[in-house]
Coordinates of C-alpha atoms in Angstrom, one line a residue:
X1 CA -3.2 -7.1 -8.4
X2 CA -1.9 -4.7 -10.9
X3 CA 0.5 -4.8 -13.8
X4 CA 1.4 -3.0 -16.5
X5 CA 0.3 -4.9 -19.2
X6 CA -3.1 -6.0 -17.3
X7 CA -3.6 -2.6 -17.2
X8 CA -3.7 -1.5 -20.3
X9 CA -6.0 -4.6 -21.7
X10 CA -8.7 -3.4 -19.1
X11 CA -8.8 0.0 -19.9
X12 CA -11.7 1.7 -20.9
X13 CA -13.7 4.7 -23.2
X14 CA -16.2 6.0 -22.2
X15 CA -18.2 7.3 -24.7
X16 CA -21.1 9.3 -24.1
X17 CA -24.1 10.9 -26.3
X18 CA -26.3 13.5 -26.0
X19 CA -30.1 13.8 -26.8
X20 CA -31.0 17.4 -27.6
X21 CA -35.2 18.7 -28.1
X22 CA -35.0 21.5 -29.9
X23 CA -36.9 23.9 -29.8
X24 CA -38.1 26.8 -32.0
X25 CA -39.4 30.6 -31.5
X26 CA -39.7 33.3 -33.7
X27 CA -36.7 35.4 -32.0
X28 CA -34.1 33.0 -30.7
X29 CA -33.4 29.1 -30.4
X30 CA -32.9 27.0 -27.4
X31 CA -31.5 23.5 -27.0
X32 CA -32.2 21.0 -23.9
X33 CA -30.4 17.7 -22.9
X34 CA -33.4 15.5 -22.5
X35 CA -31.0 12.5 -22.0
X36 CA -27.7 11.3 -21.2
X37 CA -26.6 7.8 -22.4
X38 CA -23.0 6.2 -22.4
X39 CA -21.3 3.0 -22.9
X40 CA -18.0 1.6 -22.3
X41 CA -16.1 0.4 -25.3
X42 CA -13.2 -1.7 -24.6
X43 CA -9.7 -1.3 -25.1
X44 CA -7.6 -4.3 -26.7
X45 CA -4.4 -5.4 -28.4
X46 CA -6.7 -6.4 -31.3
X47 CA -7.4 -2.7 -31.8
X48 CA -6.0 -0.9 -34.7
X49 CA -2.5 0.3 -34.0
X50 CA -0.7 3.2 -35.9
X51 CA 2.3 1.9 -36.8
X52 CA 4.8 5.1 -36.2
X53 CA 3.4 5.1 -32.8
X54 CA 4.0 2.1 -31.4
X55 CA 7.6 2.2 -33.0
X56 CA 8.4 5.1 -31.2
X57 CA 7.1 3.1 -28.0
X58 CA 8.3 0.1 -27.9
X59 CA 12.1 0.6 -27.3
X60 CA 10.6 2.3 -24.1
X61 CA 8.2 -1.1 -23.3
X62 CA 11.1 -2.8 -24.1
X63 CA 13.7 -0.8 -21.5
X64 CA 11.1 -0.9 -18.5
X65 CA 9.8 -4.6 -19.4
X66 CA 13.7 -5.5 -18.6
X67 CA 13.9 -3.7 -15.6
X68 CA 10.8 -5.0 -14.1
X69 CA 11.5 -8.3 -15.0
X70 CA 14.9 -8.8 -13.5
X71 CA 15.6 -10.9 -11.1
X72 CA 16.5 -9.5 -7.7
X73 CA 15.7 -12.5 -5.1
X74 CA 14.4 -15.7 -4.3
X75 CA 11.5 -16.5 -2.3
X76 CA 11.4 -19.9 -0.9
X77 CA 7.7 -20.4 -0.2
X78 CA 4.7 -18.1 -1.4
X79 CA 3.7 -15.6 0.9
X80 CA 0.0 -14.1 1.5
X81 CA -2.2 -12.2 3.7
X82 CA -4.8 -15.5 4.6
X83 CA -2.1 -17.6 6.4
X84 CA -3.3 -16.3 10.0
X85 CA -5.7 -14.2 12.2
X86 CA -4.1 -11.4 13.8
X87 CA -0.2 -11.9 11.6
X88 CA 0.3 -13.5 7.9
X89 CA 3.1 -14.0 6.7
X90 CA 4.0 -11.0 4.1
X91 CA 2.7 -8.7 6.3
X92 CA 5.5 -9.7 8.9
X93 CA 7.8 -9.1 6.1
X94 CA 6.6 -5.7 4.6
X95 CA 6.4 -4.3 8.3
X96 CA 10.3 -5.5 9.4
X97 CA 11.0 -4.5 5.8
X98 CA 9.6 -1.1 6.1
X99 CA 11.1 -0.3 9.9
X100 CA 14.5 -1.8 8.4
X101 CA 14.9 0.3 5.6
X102 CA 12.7 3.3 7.2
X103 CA 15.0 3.8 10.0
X104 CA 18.1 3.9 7.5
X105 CA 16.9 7.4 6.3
X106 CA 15.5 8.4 10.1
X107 CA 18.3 7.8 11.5
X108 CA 20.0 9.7 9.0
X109 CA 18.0 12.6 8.9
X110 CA 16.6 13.2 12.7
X111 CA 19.3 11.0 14.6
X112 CA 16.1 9.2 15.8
X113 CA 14.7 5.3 15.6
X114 CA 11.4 4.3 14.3
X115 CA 9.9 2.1 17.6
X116 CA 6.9 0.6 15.3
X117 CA 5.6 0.1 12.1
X118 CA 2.6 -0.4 11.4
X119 CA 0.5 -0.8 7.3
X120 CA -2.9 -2.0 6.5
X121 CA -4.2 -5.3 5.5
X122 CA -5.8 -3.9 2.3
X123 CA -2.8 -2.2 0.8
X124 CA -1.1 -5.5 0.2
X125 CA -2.7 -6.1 -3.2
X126 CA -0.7 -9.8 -4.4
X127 CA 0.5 -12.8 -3.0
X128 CA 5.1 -12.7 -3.0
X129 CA 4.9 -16.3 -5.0
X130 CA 7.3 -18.8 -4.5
X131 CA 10.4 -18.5 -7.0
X132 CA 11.9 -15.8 -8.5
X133 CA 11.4 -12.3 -7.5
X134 CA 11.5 -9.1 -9.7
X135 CA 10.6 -5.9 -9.6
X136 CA 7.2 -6.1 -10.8
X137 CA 6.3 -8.5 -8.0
X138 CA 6.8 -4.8 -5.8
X139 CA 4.3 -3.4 -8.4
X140 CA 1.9 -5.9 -8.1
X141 CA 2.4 -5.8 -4.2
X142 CA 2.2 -2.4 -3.7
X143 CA 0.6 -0.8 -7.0
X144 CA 0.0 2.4 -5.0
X145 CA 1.9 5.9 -5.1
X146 CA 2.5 5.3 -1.1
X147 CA 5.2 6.8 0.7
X148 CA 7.0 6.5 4.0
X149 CA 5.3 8.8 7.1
X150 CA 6.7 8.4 10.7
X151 CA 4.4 9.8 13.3
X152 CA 5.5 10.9 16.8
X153 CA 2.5 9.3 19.2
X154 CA 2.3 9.4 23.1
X155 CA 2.0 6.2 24.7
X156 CA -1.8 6.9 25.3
X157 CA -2.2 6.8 21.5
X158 CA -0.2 3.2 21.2
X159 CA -3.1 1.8 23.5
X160 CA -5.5 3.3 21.0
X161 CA -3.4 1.7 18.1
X162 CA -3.7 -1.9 19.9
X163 CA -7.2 -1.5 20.6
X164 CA -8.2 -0.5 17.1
X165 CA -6.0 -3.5 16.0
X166 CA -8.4 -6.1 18.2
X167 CA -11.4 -4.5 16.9
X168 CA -10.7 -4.4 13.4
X169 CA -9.7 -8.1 13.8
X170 CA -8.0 -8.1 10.3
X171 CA -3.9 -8.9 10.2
X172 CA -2.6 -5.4 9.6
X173 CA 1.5 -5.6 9.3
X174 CA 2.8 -4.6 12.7
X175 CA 6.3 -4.6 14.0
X176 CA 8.0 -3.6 16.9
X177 CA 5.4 -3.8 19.3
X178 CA 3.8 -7.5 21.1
X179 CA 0.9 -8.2 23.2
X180 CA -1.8 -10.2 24.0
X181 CA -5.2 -10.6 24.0
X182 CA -7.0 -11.8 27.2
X183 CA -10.5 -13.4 27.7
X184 CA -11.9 -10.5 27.8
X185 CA -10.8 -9.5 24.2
X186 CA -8.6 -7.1 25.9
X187 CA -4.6 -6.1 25.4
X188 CA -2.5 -6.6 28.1
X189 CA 1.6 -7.1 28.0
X190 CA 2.0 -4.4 25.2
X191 CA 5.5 -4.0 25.1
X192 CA 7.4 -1.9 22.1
X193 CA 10.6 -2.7 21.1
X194 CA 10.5 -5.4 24.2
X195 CA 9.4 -3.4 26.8
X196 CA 6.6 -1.5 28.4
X197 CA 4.3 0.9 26.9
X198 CA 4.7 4.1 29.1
X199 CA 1.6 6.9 28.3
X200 CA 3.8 9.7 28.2
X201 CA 6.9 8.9 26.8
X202 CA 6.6 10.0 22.6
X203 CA 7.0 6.8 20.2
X204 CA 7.8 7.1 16.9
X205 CA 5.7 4.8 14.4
X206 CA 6.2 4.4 10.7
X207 CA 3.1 3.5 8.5
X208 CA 2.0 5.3 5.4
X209 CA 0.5 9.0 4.3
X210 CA -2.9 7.5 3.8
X211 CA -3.0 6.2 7.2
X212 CA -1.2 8.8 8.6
X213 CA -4.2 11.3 7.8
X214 CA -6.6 8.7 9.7
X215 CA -7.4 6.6 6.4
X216 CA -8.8 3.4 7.4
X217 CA -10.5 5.0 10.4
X218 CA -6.8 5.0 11.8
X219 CA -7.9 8.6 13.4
X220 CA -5.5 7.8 16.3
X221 CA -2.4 8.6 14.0
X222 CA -4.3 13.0 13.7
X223 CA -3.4 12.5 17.4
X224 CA 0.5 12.8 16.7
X225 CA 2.8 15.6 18.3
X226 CA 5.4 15.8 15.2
X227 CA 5.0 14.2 12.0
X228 CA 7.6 13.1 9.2
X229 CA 7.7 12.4 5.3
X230 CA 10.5 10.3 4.7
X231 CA 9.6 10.5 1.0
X232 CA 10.4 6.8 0.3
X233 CA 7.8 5.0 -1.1
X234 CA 6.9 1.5 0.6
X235 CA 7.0 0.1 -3.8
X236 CA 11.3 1.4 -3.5
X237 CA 11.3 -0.2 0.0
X238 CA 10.5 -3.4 -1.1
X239 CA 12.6 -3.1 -4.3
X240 CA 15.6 -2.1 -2.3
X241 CA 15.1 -5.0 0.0
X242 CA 14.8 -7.4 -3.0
X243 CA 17.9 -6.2 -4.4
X244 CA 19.9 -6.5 -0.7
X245 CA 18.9 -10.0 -0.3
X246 CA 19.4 -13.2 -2.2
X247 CA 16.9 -15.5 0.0
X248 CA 13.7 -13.9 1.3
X249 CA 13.1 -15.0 5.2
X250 CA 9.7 -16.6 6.0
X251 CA 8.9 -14.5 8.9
X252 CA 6.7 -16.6 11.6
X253 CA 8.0 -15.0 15.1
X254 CA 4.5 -14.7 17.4
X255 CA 3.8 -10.7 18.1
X256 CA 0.5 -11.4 19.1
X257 CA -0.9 -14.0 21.6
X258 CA -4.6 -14.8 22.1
X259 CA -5.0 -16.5 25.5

């Protein structure tokens, strides 16, 4: 979890120091590192501050401490990613949130609709808490630079998506897509946007750049026939949500069945 003024305690110097032999001859003189030794010194409010700096800051700390901490919604129980197996509950949310507000600015730009979205697990960095929510509950959310790709796969690829999705057995946010998993550990009734996965019809799937480059051993996203940068990062989606909403929805529809 990241925020601003977390950051800044934790920050570090390194400081390193150099060992030199030296070494003498009649025509010229050479120096050597013999060894290399370093240790971090620690950064805190109890540090000397120069005056005419921080007065210069602070009506800048000031203008973004208001903004992050206004209130934009209301959450009416905390959301996490250790409620279930295969869905939590905030990952239901940032994946609905992120085809929602993805497909305002697809649709927009390519007359097209975003079929599924789909985010890692380990990108969601905080709990949403029950209460109040402000913009620095995005940051601490989604602390990463993260923007919106959508990646044109053939239907072949979204059986390699669901199948990487039982391996990894970790709740990734997924939406538009349902299945479920057999005896066998196997997918079977995968059905996008409530029907049938067909191998050669194109599907268009929103997730982020990391994972659209095949981060997270997601290498079935280099398969893709088109790709697009919405440049919207998922931090702005969330905030723009926030802002749209006065009650935040606990999200607990079943996408994924284990017989």
């Amino acid at each position: 979890m990241v925020n601003l003024k977390k950051y800044n305690d934790v920050s570090k110097l390194f400081v390193i120091f150099l060992t030199f032999l030296f070494v003498a001859s009649c025509s010229k003189q050479n120096y050597y590192v013999t060894k290399i030794e370093g240790k971090r010194i620690p950064i805190t409010e109890k540090e000397n501050q120069v005056p005419a700096i921080e007065n210069f800051i602070k009506p800048y700390r000031e203008h973004i401490n208001k903004d992050l901490d206004s209130v934009l919604a209301y959450c009416p129980e905390t959301l996490d990613k250790s409620t279930g197996k295969w869905q939590t509950t905030i990952g239901n949310l940032m994946a609905d949130v992120t085809l929602m507000r993805g497909n305002l600015v697809f649709q927009a730009r390519e007359k097209k609709n975003i079929d599924i979205c789909l985010l890692n697990s380990g990108g969601i960095r905080s709990i949403l808490p029950k209460g109040n929510v402000t913009a620095r509950t995005a940051f601490e959310i989604m602390p990463f630079e993260n923007s919106l790709v959508v990646i044109a796969l053939k239907g072949e690829q979204i059986f390699e998506m669901v199948d990487f999705f039982i391996a990894e057995k970790k709740p990734h946010p997924l939406s538009g897509v349902t299945f479920t998993i057999d005896k066998n550990n196997v997918a079977k009734n995968i059905l996008v946007q409530g029907k049938p996965v067909q191998k050669e019809i194109i599907y268009y799937v929103g997730t982020n750049d990391y994972l659209s480059n095949g981060g997270d051993n997601m290498n079935f996203f280099k398969k893709g026939v088109q790709k697009f940068d919405l440049e919207y990062k998922l931090r702005n989606i969330l905030i723009d949500y926030f802002k749209e909403v006065d009650t935040i929805p606990v999200i607990k529809d079943v996408r994924i069945t284990v017989e």
